[in-house]
C-alpha atoms as a PDB file:
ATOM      1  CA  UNK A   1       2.713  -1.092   9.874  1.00  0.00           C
ATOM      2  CA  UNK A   2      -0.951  -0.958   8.452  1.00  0.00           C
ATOM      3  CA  UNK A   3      -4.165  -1.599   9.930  1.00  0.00           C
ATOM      4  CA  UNK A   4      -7.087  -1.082   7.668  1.00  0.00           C
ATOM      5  CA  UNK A   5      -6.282   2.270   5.873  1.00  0.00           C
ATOM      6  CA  UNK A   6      -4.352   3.433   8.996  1.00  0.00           C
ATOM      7  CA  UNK A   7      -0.750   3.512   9.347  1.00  0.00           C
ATOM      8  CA  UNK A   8       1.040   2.904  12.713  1.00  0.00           C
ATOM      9  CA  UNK A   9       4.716   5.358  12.639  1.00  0.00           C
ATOM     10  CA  UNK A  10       7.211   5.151  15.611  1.00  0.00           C
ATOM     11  CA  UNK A  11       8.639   8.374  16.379  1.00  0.00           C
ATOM     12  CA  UNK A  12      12.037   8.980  16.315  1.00  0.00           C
ATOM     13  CA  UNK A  13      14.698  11.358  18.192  1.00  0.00           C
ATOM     14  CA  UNK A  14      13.592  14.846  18.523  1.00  0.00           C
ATOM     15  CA  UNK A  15      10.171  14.456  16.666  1.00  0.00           C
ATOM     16  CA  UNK A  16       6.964  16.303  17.442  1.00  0.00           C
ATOM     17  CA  UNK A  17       3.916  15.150  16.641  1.00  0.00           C
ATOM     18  CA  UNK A  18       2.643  18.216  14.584  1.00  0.00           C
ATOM     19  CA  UNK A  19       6.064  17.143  12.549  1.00  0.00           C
ATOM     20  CA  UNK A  20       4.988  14.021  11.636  1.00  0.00           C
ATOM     21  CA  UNK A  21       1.392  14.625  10.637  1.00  0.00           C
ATOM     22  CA  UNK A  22       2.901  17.476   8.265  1.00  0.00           C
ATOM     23  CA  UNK A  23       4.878  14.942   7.054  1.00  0.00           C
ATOM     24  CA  UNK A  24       2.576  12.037   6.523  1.00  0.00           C
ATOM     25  CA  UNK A  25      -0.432  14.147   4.884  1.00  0.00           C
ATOM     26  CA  UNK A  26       1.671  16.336   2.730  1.00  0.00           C
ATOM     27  CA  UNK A  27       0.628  19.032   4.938  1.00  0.00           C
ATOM     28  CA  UNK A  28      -2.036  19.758   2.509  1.00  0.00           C
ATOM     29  CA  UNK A  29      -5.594  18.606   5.012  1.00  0.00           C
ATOM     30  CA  UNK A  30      -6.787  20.931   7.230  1.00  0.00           C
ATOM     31  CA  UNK A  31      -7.699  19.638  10.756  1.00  0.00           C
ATOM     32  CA  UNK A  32      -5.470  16.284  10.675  1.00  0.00           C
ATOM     33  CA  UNK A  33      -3.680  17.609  13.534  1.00  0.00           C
ATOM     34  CA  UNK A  34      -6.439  17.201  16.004  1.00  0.00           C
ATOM     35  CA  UNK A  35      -7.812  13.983  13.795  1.00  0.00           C
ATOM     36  CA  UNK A  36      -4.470  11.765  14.744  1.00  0.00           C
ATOM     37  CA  UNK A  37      -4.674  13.620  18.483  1.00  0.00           C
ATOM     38  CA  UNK A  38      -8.096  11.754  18.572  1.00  0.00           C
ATOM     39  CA  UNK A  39      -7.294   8.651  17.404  1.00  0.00           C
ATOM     40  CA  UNK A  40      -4.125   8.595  19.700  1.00  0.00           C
ATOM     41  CA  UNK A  41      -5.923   9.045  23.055  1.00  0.00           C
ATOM     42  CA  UNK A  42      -2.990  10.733  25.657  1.00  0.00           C
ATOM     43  CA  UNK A  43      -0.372  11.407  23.269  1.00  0.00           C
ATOM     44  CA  UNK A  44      -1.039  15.106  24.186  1.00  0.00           C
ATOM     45  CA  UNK A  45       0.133  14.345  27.541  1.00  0.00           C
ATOM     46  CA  UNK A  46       3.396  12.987  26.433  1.00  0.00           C
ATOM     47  CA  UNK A  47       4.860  16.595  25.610  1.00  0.00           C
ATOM     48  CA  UNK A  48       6.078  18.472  22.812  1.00  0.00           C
ATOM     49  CA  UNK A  49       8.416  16.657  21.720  1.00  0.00           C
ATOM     50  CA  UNK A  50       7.412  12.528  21.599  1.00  0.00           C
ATOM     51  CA  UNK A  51       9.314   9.955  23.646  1.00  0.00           C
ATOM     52  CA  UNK A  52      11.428   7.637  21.020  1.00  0.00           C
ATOM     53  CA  UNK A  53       9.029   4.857  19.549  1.00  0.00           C
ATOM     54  CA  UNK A  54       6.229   6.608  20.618  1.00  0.00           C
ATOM     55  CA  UNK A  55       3.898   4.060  18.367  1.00  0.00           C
ATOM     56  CA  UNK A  56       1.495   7.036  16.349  1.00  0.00           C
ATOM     57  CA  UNK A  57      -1.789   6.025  14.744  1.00  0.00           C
ATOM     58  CA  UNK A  58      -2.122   7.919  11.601  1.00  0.00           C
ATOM     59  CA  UNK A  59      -5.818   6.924  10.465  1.00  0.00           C
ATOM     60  CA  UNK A  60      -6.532   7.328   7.002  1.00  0.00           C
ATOM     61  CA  UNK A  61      -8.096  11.037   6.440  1.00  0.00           C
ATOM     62  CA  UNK A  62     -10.424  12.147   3.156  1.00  0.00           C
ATOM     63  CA  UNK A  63      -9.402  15.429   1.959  1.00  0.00           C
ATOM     64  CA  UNK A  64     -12.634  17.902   2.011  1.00  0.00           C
ATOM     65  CA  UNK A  65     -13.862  18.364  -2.141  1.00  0.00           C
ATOM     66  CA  UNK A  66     -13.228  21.468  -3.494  1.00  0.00           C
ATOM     67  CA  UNK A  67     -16.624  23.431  -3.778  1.00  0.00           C
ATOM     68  CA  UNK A  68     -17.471  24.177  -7.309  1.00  0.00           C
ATOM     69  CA  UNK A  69     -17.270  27.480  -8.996  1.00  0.00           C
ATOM     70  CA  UNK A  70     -20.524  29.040  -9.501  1.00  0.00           C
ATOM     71  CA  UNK A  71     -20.548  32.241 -12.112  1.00  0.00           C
ATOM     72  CA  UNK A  72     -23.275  34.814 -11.526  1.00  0.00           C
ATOM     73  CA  UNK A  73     -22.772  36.515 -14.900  1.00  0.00           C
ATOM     74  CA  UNK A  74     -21.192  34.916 -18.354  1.00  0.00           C
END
């Protein structure tokens, strides 16, 4: 399900939420982890491991730019 630019996931058997955010962002952005923990007020308290269909928000997230390379000498 989408909302906006979010996406809503229901967890399945076994899943942890750190699973699922390395999943959904291609583990590639650094800090989504404690983004979707934000947006998902309490699922900390829910444990490790996330109760079946456990609904997750997974909010849209811009990847950081790349700084630019600046030479010093040619």
């Amino acid at each position: 399900m989408t909302v906006g630019s979010a996406v809503f996931y229901l967890s399945k058997e076994g899943e942890t939420l750190d699973e699922i955010v390395w999943r959904h962002y291609d583990a590639g952005i650094r800090g989504a982890i404690e983004i979707v923990i934000e947006a998902n007020r309490g699922i900390a308290a829910l444990g490790p491991i996330l109760p079946v269909g456990t609904r997750v928000l997974l909010p849209e997230i811009e990847e950081p730019k790349k700084a630019e390379s600046l030479r010093l000498w040619d």
